[in-house]
């Protein structure tokens, strides 16, 4: 594991022998404190101190029960709105009702044409009103379909928002690296921005060592190639060699 207590051995070649620095300090050039992006209880931590991780690995989980429920509700409401928007029945019934009302009104006008007055003025006006109301009902049905379509789109947007919220509750590693410290435990509450763990990149580290002046002059070590041996902790101990 890289950190304040991680050491390495540096071997510097000389003309007749080698210089060994047994306790060179290894540190990361770019440590990352992985934050919680949503508030909630820590439900799971998939890694421990010393574990290696890759970009995108899920290393923890914040409680997403509410977000999952919101997604399910929005999905059901979206499906209901879609069914209403796609259904032809209400508009069809309104158009058929308008046709019947128009026939009735036209018949009443015909019955009152010329000298014939078979329909009272009140009944004539009422049949006209029923026809106009049937016309309006077509507009209402068309408007309700439009509203249902917009509701469907709005619910789909809510689903996407819930999916983003669910995704933000998954703690994923932003880099290839090694977990050097875990700040939270399962059951702990995390606020947005709280550091859950610290991860360091493994592809670039700093190794600091000191050579005594009596062992070599600056010209003998400055700019010289060196070999570095690092013991790294993890699920199993391994040795990395860097030149």
PDB file of C-alpha atoms in Angstrom:
ATOM      1  CA  UNK A   1       0.000   0.000   0.000  1.00  0.00           C
ATOM      2  CA  UNK A   2       1.214   3.469  -0.821  1.00  0.00           C
ATOM      3  CA  UNK A   3       1.180   5.970   1.971  1.00  0.00           C
ATOM      4  CA  UNK A   4       3.207   7.558   4.708  1.00  0.00           C
ATOM      5  CA  UNK A   5       4.459   4.158   5.918  1.00  0.00           C
ATOM      6  CA  UNK A   6       5.272   2.617   2.525  1.00  0.00           C
ATOM      7  CA  UNK A   7       8.943   2.153   1.789  1.00  0.00           C
ATOM      8  CA  UNK A   8      10.998   0.840  -1.100  1.00  0.00           C
ATOM      9  CA  UNK A   9      14.550  -0.218  -1.804  1.00  0.00           C
ATOM     10  CA  UNK A  10      16.530   1.783  -4.354  1.00  0.00           C
ATOM     11  CA  UNK A  11      19.628   0.298  -5.989  1.00  0.00           C
ATOM     12  CA  UNK A  12      21.965   2.811  -7.619  1.00  0.00           C
ATOM     13  CA  UNK A  13      24.788   1.357  -9.729  1.00  0.00           C
ATOM     14  CA  UNK A  14      28.340   2.687  -9.267  1.00  0.00           C
ATOM     15  CA  UNK A  15      31.508   1.920 -11.122  1.00  0.00           C
ATOM     16  CA  UNK A  16      32.655  -0.732  -8.643  1.00  0.00           C
ATOM     17  CA  UNK A  17      29.634  -1.488  -6.475  1.00  0.00           C
ATOM     18  CA  UNK A  18      26.026  -0.530  -5.800  1.00  0.00           C
ATOM     19  CA  UNK A  19      24.403   1.814  -3.335  1.00  0.00           C
ATOM     20  CA  UNK A  20      21.309   0.457  -1.627  1.00  0.00           C
ATOM     21  CA  UNK A  21      18.774   2.791  -0.046  1.00  0.00           C
ATOM     22  CA  UNK A  22      16.654   0.448   2.051  1.00  0.00           C
ATOM     23  CA  UNK A  23      14.013   2.852   3.311  1.00  0.00           C
ATOM     24  CA  UNK A  24      13.037   5.113   0.440  1.00  0.00           C
ATOM     25  CA  UNK A  25       9.628   6.668   0.938  1.00  0.00           C
ATOM     26  CA  UNK A  26       6.978   5.919  -1.687  1.00  0.00           C
ATOM     27  CA  UNK A  27       4.145   8.400  -2.108  1.00  0.00           C
ATOM     28  CA  UNK A  28       1.480   9.144  -4.668  1.00  0.00           C
ATOM     29  CA  UNK A  29       1.686  12.228  -6.831  1.00  0.00           C
ATOM     30  CA  UNK A  30      -2.096  12.383  -7.194  1.00  0.00           C
ATOM     31  CA  UNK A  31      -4.126  10.989  -4.271  1.00  0.00           C
ATOM     32  CA  UNK A  32      -7.895  11.086  -4.734  1.00  0.00           C
ATOM     33  CA  UNK A  33     -10.404  11.231  -1.920  1.00  0.00           C
ATOM     34  CA  UNK A  34     -13.492   9.552  -3.341  1.00  0.00           C
ATOM     35  CA  UNK A  35     -16.552  11.549  -2.196  1.00  0.00           C
ATOM     36  CA  UNK A  36     -20.164  10.573  -1.652  1.00  0.00           C
ATOM     37  CA  UNK A  37     -22.275  12.351  -4.289  1.00  0.00           C
ATOM     38  CA  UNK A  38     -25.613  11.782  -2.556  1.00  0.00           C
ATOM     39  CA  UNK A  39     -26.657  11.705   1.084  1.00  0.00           C
ATOM     40  CA  UNK A  40     -27.447   8.332   2.572  1.00  0.00           C
ATOM     41  CA  UNK A  41     -26.339   5.373   4.619  1.00  0.00           C
ATOM     42  CA  UNK A  42     -23.350   3.334   3.448  1.00  0.00           C
ATOM     43  CA  UNK A  43     -24.863  -0.045   2.543  1.00  0.00           C
ATOM     44  CA  UNK A  44     -21.775  -1.777   1.194  1.00  0.00           C
ATOM     45  CA  UNK A  45     -18.027  -1.343   0.830  1.00  0.00           C
ATOM     46  CA  UNK A  46     -16.535  -3.705  -1.725  1.00  0.00           C
ATOM     47  CA  UNK A  47     -12.873  -2.910  -1.025  1.00  0.00           C
ATOM     48  CA  UNK A  48     -10.535  -2.564   1.902  1.00  0.00           C
ATOM     49  CA  UNK A  49      -7.284  -0.795   2.533  1.00  0.00           C
ATOM     50  CA  UNK A  50      -4.663  -2.118   0.145  1.00  0.00           C
ATOM     51  CA  UNK A  51      -7.058  -3.307  -2.581  1.00  0.00           C
ATOM     52  CA  UNK A  52      -6.257  -2.515  -6.196  1.00  0.00           C
ATOM     53  CA  UNK A  53      -9.074  -1.010  -8.280  1.00  0.00           C
ATOM     54  CA  UNK A  54      -9.669  -0.183 -11.934  1.00  0.00           C
ATOM     55  CA  UNK A  55     -11.490   2.782 -13.476  1.00  0.00           C
ATOM     56  CA  UNK A  56     -15.228   2.210 -13.138  1.00  0.00           C
ATOM     57  CA  UNK A  57     -14.989  -0.506 -10.475  1.00  0.00           C
ATOM     58  CA  UNK A  58     -17.856  -0.289  -7.980  1.00  0.00           C
ATOM     59  CA  UNK A  59     -16.165   0.118  -4.605  1.00  0.00           C
ATOM     60  CA  UNK A  60     -19.207   0.940  -2.477  1.00  0.00           C
ATOM     61  CA  UNK A  61     -22.941   1.521  -2.363  1.00  0.00           C
ATOM     62  CA  UNK A  62     -25.028   4.231  -0.715  1.00  0.00           C
ATOM     63  CA  UNK A  63     -28.647   3.377   0.094  1.00  0.00           C
ATOM     64  CA  UNK A  64     -30.695   3.935  -3.074  1.00  0.00           C
ATOM     65  CA  UNK A  65     -34.068   2.568  -1.909  1.00  0.00           C
ATOM     66  CA  UNK A  66     -35.926   5.872  -2.303  1.00  0.00           C
ATOM     67  CA  UNK A  67     -34.425   6.536  -5.725  1.00  0.00           C
ATOM     68  CA  UNK A  68     -35.378   3.059  -6.942  1.00  0.00           C
ATOM     69  CA  UNK A  69     -38.935   3.566  -5.674  1.00  0.00           C
ATOM     70  CA  UNK A  70     -39.180   6.956  -7.418  1.00  0.00           C
ATOM     71  CA  UNK A  71     -38.054   5.331 -10.635  1.00  0.00           C
ATOM     72  CA  UNK A  72     -40.667   2.568 -10.353  1.00  0.00           C
ATOM     73  CA  UNK A  73     -43.462   5.101  -9.683  1.00  0.00           C
ATOM     74  CA  UNK A  74     -42.390   7.240 -12.633  1.00  0.00           C
ATOM     75  CA  UNK A  75     -42.272   4.160 -14.886  1.00  0.00           C
ATOM     76  CA  UNK A  76     -45.845   3.218 -13.995  1.00  0.00           C
ATOM     77  CA  UNK A  77     -47.092   6.780 -14.502  1.00  0.00           C
ATOM     78  CA  UNK A  78     -45.255   6.990 -17.821  1.00  0.00           C
ATOM     79  CA  UNK A  79     -46.827   3.749 -19.012  1.00  0.00           C
ATOM     80  CA  UNK A  80     -50.295   4.996 -17.977  1.00  0.00           C
ATOM     81  CA  UNK A  81     -49.787   8.278 -19.811  1.00  0.00           C
ATOM     82  CA  UNK A  82     -48.553   6.461 -22.901  1.00  0.00           C
ATOM     83  CA  UNK A  83     -51.591   4.188 -22.894  1.00  0.00           C
ATOM     84  CA  UNK A  84     -53.871   7.240 -22.734  1.00  0.00           C
ATOM     85  CA  UNK A  85     -51.948   9.074 -25.446  1.00  0.00           C
ATOM     86  CA  UNK A  86     -51.990   6.062 -27.771  1.00  0.00           C
ATOM     87  CA  UNK A  87     -55.630   5.116 -27.176  1.00  0.00           C
ATOM     88  CA  UNK A  88     -57.964   6.094 -30.063  1.00  0.00           C
ATOM     89  CA  UNK A  89     -61.180   5.251 -28.223  1.00  0.00           C
ATOM     90  CA  UNK A  90     -61.965   8.550 -26.503  1.00  0.00           C
ATOM     91  CA  UNK A  91     -61.384  10.632 -29.630  1.00  0.00           C
ATOM     92  CA  UNK A  92     -63.294   8.144 -31.756  1.00  0.00           C
ATOM     93  CA  UNK A  93     -66.278   8.245 -29.405  1.00  0.00           C
ATOM     94  CA  UNK A  94     -66.217  12.051 -29.400  1.00  0.00           C
ATOM     95  CA  UNK A  95     -66.239  12.181 -33.203  1.00  0.00           C
ATOM     96  CA  UNK A  96     -69.078   9.645 -33.423  1.00  0.00           C
ATOM     97  CA  UNK A  97     -71.038  11.625 -30.842  1.00  0.00           C
ATOM     98  CA  UNK A  98     -70.499  14.810 -32.855  1.00  0.00           C
ATOM     99  CA  UNK A  99     -71.789  13.093 -36.010  1.00  0.00           C
ATOM    100  CA  UNK A 100     -74.977  11.951 -34.253  1.00  0.00           C
ATOM    101  CA  UNK A 101     -75.540  15.396 -32.713  1.00  0.00           C
ATOM    102  CA  UNK A 102     -75.020  17.057 -36.107  1.00  0.00           C
ATOM    103  CA  UNK A 103     -77.548  14.702 -37.753  1.00  0.00           C
ATOM    104  CA  UNK A 104     -80.086  15.479 -35.045  1.00  0.00           C
ATOM    105  CA  UNK A 105     -79.600  19.221 -35.430  1.00  0.00           C
ATOM    106  CA  UNK A 106     -79.822  19.028 -39.248  1.00  0.00           C
ATOM    107  CA  UNK A 107     -83.012  16.949 -38.944  1.00  0.00           C
ATOM    108  CA  UNK A 108     -84.597  19.540 -36.655  1.00  0.00           C
ATOM    109  CA  UNK A 109     -83.700  22.322 -39.094  1.00  0.00           C
ATOM    110  CA  UNK A 110     -85.281  20.317 -41.904  1.00  0.00           C
ATOM    111  CA  UNK A 111     -88.426  19.750 -39.859  1.00  0.00           C
ATOM    112  CA  UNK A 112     -88.702  23.494 -39.316  1.00  0.00           C
ATOM    113  CA  UNK A 113     -88.018  24.525 -42.895  1.00  0.00           C
ATOM    114  CA  UNK A 114     -90.579  26.474 -44.891  1.00  0.00           C
ATOM    115  CA  UNK A 115     -94.004  26.611 -43.295  1.00  0.00           C
ATOM    116  CA  UNK A 116     -93.420  23.516 -41.201  1.00  0.00           C
ATOM    117  CA  UNK A 117     -92.807  24.101 -37.509  1.00  0.00           C
ATOM    118  CA  UNK A 118     -92.654  20.496 -36.253  1.00  0.00           C
ATOM    119  CA  UNK A 119     -89.926  21.264 -33.694  1.00  0.00           C
ATOM    120  CA  UNK A 120     -90.185  23.913 -31.049  1.00  0.00           C
ATOM    121  CA  UNK A 121     -87.645  26.707 -30.993  1.00  0.00           C
ATOM    122  CA  UNK A 122     -86.402  25.430 -27.629  1.00  0.00           C
ATOM    123  CA  UNK A 123     -85.754  21.906 -29.005  1.00  0.00           C
ATOM    124  CA  UNK A 124     -84.023  23.397 -32.033  1.00  0.00           C
ATOM    125  CA  UNK A 125     -81.721  25.468 -29.863  1.00  0.00           C
ATOM    126  CA  UNK A 126     -81.065  22.511 -27.580  1.00  0.00           C
ATOM    127  CA  UNK A 127     -80.068  20.271 -30.516  1.00  0.00           C
ATOM    128  CA  UNK A 128     -77.724  22.980 -31.757  1.00  0.00           C
ATOM    129  CA  UNK A 129     -76.164  23.257 -28.312  1.00  0.00           C
ATOM    130  CA  UNK A 130     -75.689  19.472 -28.125  1.00  0.00           C
ATOM    131  CA  UNK A 131     -73.961  19.517 -31.493  1.00  0.00           C
ATOM    132  CA  UNK A 132     -71.650  22.371 -30.423  1.00  0.00           C
ATOM    133  CA  UNK A 133     -70.889  20.559 -27.183  1.00  0.00           C
ATOM    134  CA  UNK A 134     -70.025  17.415 -29.166  1.00  0.00           C
ATOM    135  CA  UNK A 135     -67.649  19.496 -31.304  1.00  0.00           C
ATOM    136  CA  UNK A 136     -66.004  20.816 -28.149  1.00  0.00           C
ATOM    137  CA  UNK A 137     -65.700  17.283 -26.816  1.00  0.00           C
ATOM    138  CA  UNK A 138     -63.549  16.385 -29.828  1.00  0.00           C
ATOM    139  CA  UNK A 139     -61.220  19.248 -28.924  1.00  0.00           C
ATOM    140  CA  UNK A 140     -61.129  18.074 -25.304  1.00  0.00           C
ATOM    141  CA  UNK A 141     -60.228  14.532 -26.368  1.00  0.00           C
ATOM    142  CA  UNK A 142     -57.481  15.825 -28.659  1.00  0.00           C
ATOM    143  CA  UNK A 143     -56.119  18.068 -25.908  1.00  0.00           C
ATOM    144  CA  UNK A 144     -56.119  15.213 -23.403  1.00  0.00           C
ATOM    145  CA  UNK A 145     -54.075  13.118 -25.820  1.00  0.00           C
ATOM    146  CA  UNK A 146     -51.557  15.945 -26.166  1.00  0.00           C
ATOM    147  CA  UNK A 147     -51.398  16.357 -22.377  1.00  0.00           C
ATOM    148  CA  UNK A 148     -50.948  12.606 -21.964  1.00  0.00           C
ATOM    149  CA  UNK A 149     -48.078  12.654 -24.468  1.00  0.00           C
ATOM    150  CA  UNK A 150     -46.360  15.489 -22.595  1.00  0.00           C
ATOM    151  CA  UNK A 151     -46.949  13.660 -19.306  1.00  0.00           C
ATOM    152  CA  UNK A 152     -45.316  10.580 -20.813  1.00  0.00           C
ATOM    153  CA  UNK A 153     -42.241  12.644 -21.779  1.00  0.00           C
ATOM    154  CA  UNK A 154     -42.128  14.308 -18.347  1.00  0.00           C
ATOM    155  CA  UNK A 155     -42.284  10.931 -16.595  1.00  0.00           C
ATOM    156  CA  UNK A 156     -39.528   9.624 -18.854  1.00  0.00           C
ATOM    157  CA  UNK A 157     -37.393  12.575 -17.768  1.00  0.00           C
ATOM    158  CA  UNK A 158     -38.150  11.711 -14.131  1.00  0.00           C
ATOM    159  CA  UNK A 159     -37.012   8.148 -14.820  1.00  0.00           C
ATOM    160  CA  UNK A 160     -33.730   9.426 -16.238  1.00  0.00           C
ATOM    161  CA  UNK A 161     -33.284  11.675 -13.192  1.00  0.00           C
ATOM    162  CA  UNK A 162     -33.954   8.730 -10.860  1.00  0.00           C
ATOM    163  CA  UNK A 163     -31.490   6.572 -12.808  1.00  0.00           C
ATOM    164  CA  UNK A 164     -28.863   9.310 -12.441  1.00  0.00           C
ATOM    165  CA  UNK A 165     -29.595   9.449  -8.720  1.00  0.00           C
ATOM    166  CA  UNK A 166     -29.210   5.673  -8.470  1.00  0.00           C
ATOM    167  CA  UNK A 167     -25.956   5.877 -10.423  1.00  0.00           C
ATOM    168  CA  UNK A 168     -24.605   8.608  -8.135  1.00  0.00           C
ATOM    169  CA  UNK A 169     -25.227   6.345  -5.165  1.00  0.00           C
ATOM    170  CA  UNK A 170     -22.815   3.785  -6.570  1.00  0.00           C
ATOM    171  CA  UNK A 171     -19.273   4.615  -5.528  1.00  0.00           C
ATOM    172  CA  UNK A 172     -16.977   3.972  -8.481  1.00  0.00           C
ATOM    173  CA  UNK A 173     -13.241   4.393  -8.799  1.00  0.00           C
ATOM    174  CA  UNK A 174     -12.281   7.266 -11.110  1.00  0.00           C
ATOM    175  CA  UNK A 175      -8.767   5.895 -11.662  1.00  0.00           C
ATOM    176  CA  UNK A 176      -6.661   2.762 -11.779  1.00  0.00           C
ATOM    177  CA  UNK A 177      -5.070   2.706  -8.378  1.00  0.00           C
ATOM    178  CA  UNK A 178      -4.904   1.363  -4.860  1.00  0.00           C
ATOM    179  CA  UNK A 179      -7.088   2.058  -1.841  1.00  0.00           C
ATOM    180  CA  UNK A 180      -4.857   3.483   0.866  1.00  0.00           C
ATOM    181  CA  UNK A 181      -7.498   4.503   3.406  1.00  0.00           C
ATOM    182  CA  UNK A 182     -11.210   3.926   4.078  1.00  0.00           C
ATOM    183  CA  UNK A 183     -12.868   6.682   6.090  1.00  0.00           C
ATOM    184  CA  UNK A 184     -16.433   5.333   6.281  1.00  0.00           C
ATOM    185  CA  UNK A 185     -17.880   2.014   7.409  1.00  0.00           C
ATOM    186  CA  UNK A 186     -21.023   0.124   6.501  1.00  0.00           C
ATOM    187  CA  UNK A 187     -23.925   1.796   8.308  1.00  0.00           C
ATOM    188  CA  UNK A 188     -22.251   5.209   8.501  1.00  0.00           C
ATOM    189  CA  UNK A 189     -24.159   8.211   7.172  1.00  0.00           C
ATOM    190  CA  UNK A 190     -22.545  10.140   4.333  1.00  0.00           C
ATOM    191  CA  UNK A 191     -23.304  13.669   3.227  1.00  0.00           C
ATOM    192  CA  UNK A 192     -22.546  14.869  -0.321  1.00  0.00           C
ATOM    193  CA  UNK A 193     -18.838  15.661  -0.468  1.00  0.00           C
ATOM    194  CA  UNK A 194     -17.858  13.442   2.465  1.00  0.00           C
ATOM    195  CA  UNK A 195     -14.705  11.446   1.677  1.00  0.00           C
ATOM    196  CA  UNK A 196     -15.462   7.732   1.795  1.00  0.00           C
ATOM    197  CA  UNK A 197     -12.012   6.443   0.876  1.00  0.00           C
ATOM    198  CA  UNK A 198      -8.694   7.564  -0.559  1.00  0.00           C
ATOM    199  CA  UNK A 199      -7.291   6.063  -3.750  1.00  0.00           C
ATOM    200  CA  UNK A 200      -3.871   6.681  -5.267  1.00  0.00           C
ATOM    201  CA  UNK A 201      -2.830   6.172  -8.855  1.00  0.00           C
ATOM    202  CA  UNK A 202      -0.463   3.289  -9.432  1.00  0.00           C
ATOM    203  CA  UNK A 203       0.946   4.415 -12.769  1.00  0.00           C
ATOM    204  CA  UNK A 204       2.921   7.317 -11.298  1.00  0.00           C
ATOM    205  CA  UNK A 205       4.500   7.570  -7.857  1.00  0.00           C
ATOM    206  CA  UNK A 206       7.318   9.471  -6.183  1.00  0.00           C
ATOM    207  CA  UNK A 207      10.141   7.652  -4.438  1.00  0.00           C
ATOM    208  CA  UNK A 208      12.319   9.715  -2.109  1.00  0.00           C
ATOM    209  CA  UNK A 209      15.617   8.395  -0.779  1.00  0.00           C
ATOM    210  CA  UNK A 210      18.769   9.871   0.672  1.00  0.00           C
ATOM    211  CA  UNK A 211      22.383   9.005  -0.106  1.00  0.00           C
ATOM    212  CA  UNK A 212      25.027   9.859   2.484  1.00  0.00           C
ATOM    213  CA  UNK A 213      27.810  12.075   1.227  1.00  0.00           C
ATOM    214  CA  UNK A 214      30.453   9.548   2.282  1.00  0.00           C
ATOM    215  CA  UNK A 215      28.798   6.875   0.121  1.00  0.00           C
ATOM    216  CA  UNK A 216      28.861   8.765  -3.180  1.00  0.00           C
ATOM    217  CA  UNK A 217      29.363  12.185  -4.676  1.00  0.00           C
ATOM    218  CA  UNK A 218      26.503  14.004  -6.436  1.00  0.00           C
ATOM    219  CA  UNK A 219      28.097  13.312  -9.817  1.00  0.00           C
ATOM    220  CA  UNK A 220      27.978   9.577  -9.130  1.00  0.00           C
ATOM    221  CA  UNK A 221      24.253   9.485  -8.514  1.00  0.00           C
ATOM    222  CA  UNK A 222      22.689  12.481 -10.259  1.00  0.00           C
ATOM    223  CA  UNK A 223      20.821  11.443 -13.420  1.00  0.00           C
ATOM    224  CA  UNK A 224      21.862   7.801 -13.074  1.00  0.00           C
ATOM    225  CA  UNK A 225      19.404   4.964 -13.836  1.00  0.00           C
ATOM    226  CA  UNK A 226      18.195   3.199 -10.706  1.00  0.00           C
ATOM    227  CA  UNK A 227      16.208   0.056  -9.895  1.00  0.00           C
ATOM    228  CA  UNK A 228      13.408   0.318  -7.355  1.00  0.00           C
ATOM    229  CA  UNK A 229      11.846  -2.610  -5.501  1.00  0.00           C
ATOM    230  CA  UNK A 230       8.480  -2.000  -3.856  1.00  0.00           C
ATOM    231  CA  UNK A 231       6.531  -4.426  -1.666  1.00  0.00           C
ATOM    232  CA  UNK A 232       2.843  -3.618  -1.987  1.00  0.00           C
ATOM    233  CA  UNK A 233       0.150  -4.839   0.333  1.00  0.00           C
ATOM    234  CA  UNK A 234      -3.164  -6.132  -0.919  1.00  0.00           C
ATOM    235  CA  UNK A 235      -5.135  -9.357  -1.135  1.00  0.00           C
ATOM    236  CA  UNK A 236      -1.724 -10.949  -1.583  1.00  0.00           C
ATOM    237  CA  UNK A 237       1.790  -9.546  -1.236  1.00  0.00           C
ATOM    238  CA  UNK A 238       3.577  -8.798  -4.471  1.00  0.00           C
ATOM    239  CA  UNK A 239       6.762  -7.087  -5.518  1.00  0.00           C
ATOM    240  CA  UNK A 240       6.879  -4.461  -8.246  1.00  0.00           C
ATOM    241  CA  UNK A 241      10.100  -3.607  -9.976  1.00  0.00           C
ATOM    242  CA  UNK A 242      10.531  -0.209 -11.629  1.00  0.00           C
ATOM    243  CA  UNK A 243      13.535   1.104 -13.474  1.00  0.00           C
TER     244      UNK A 243
END
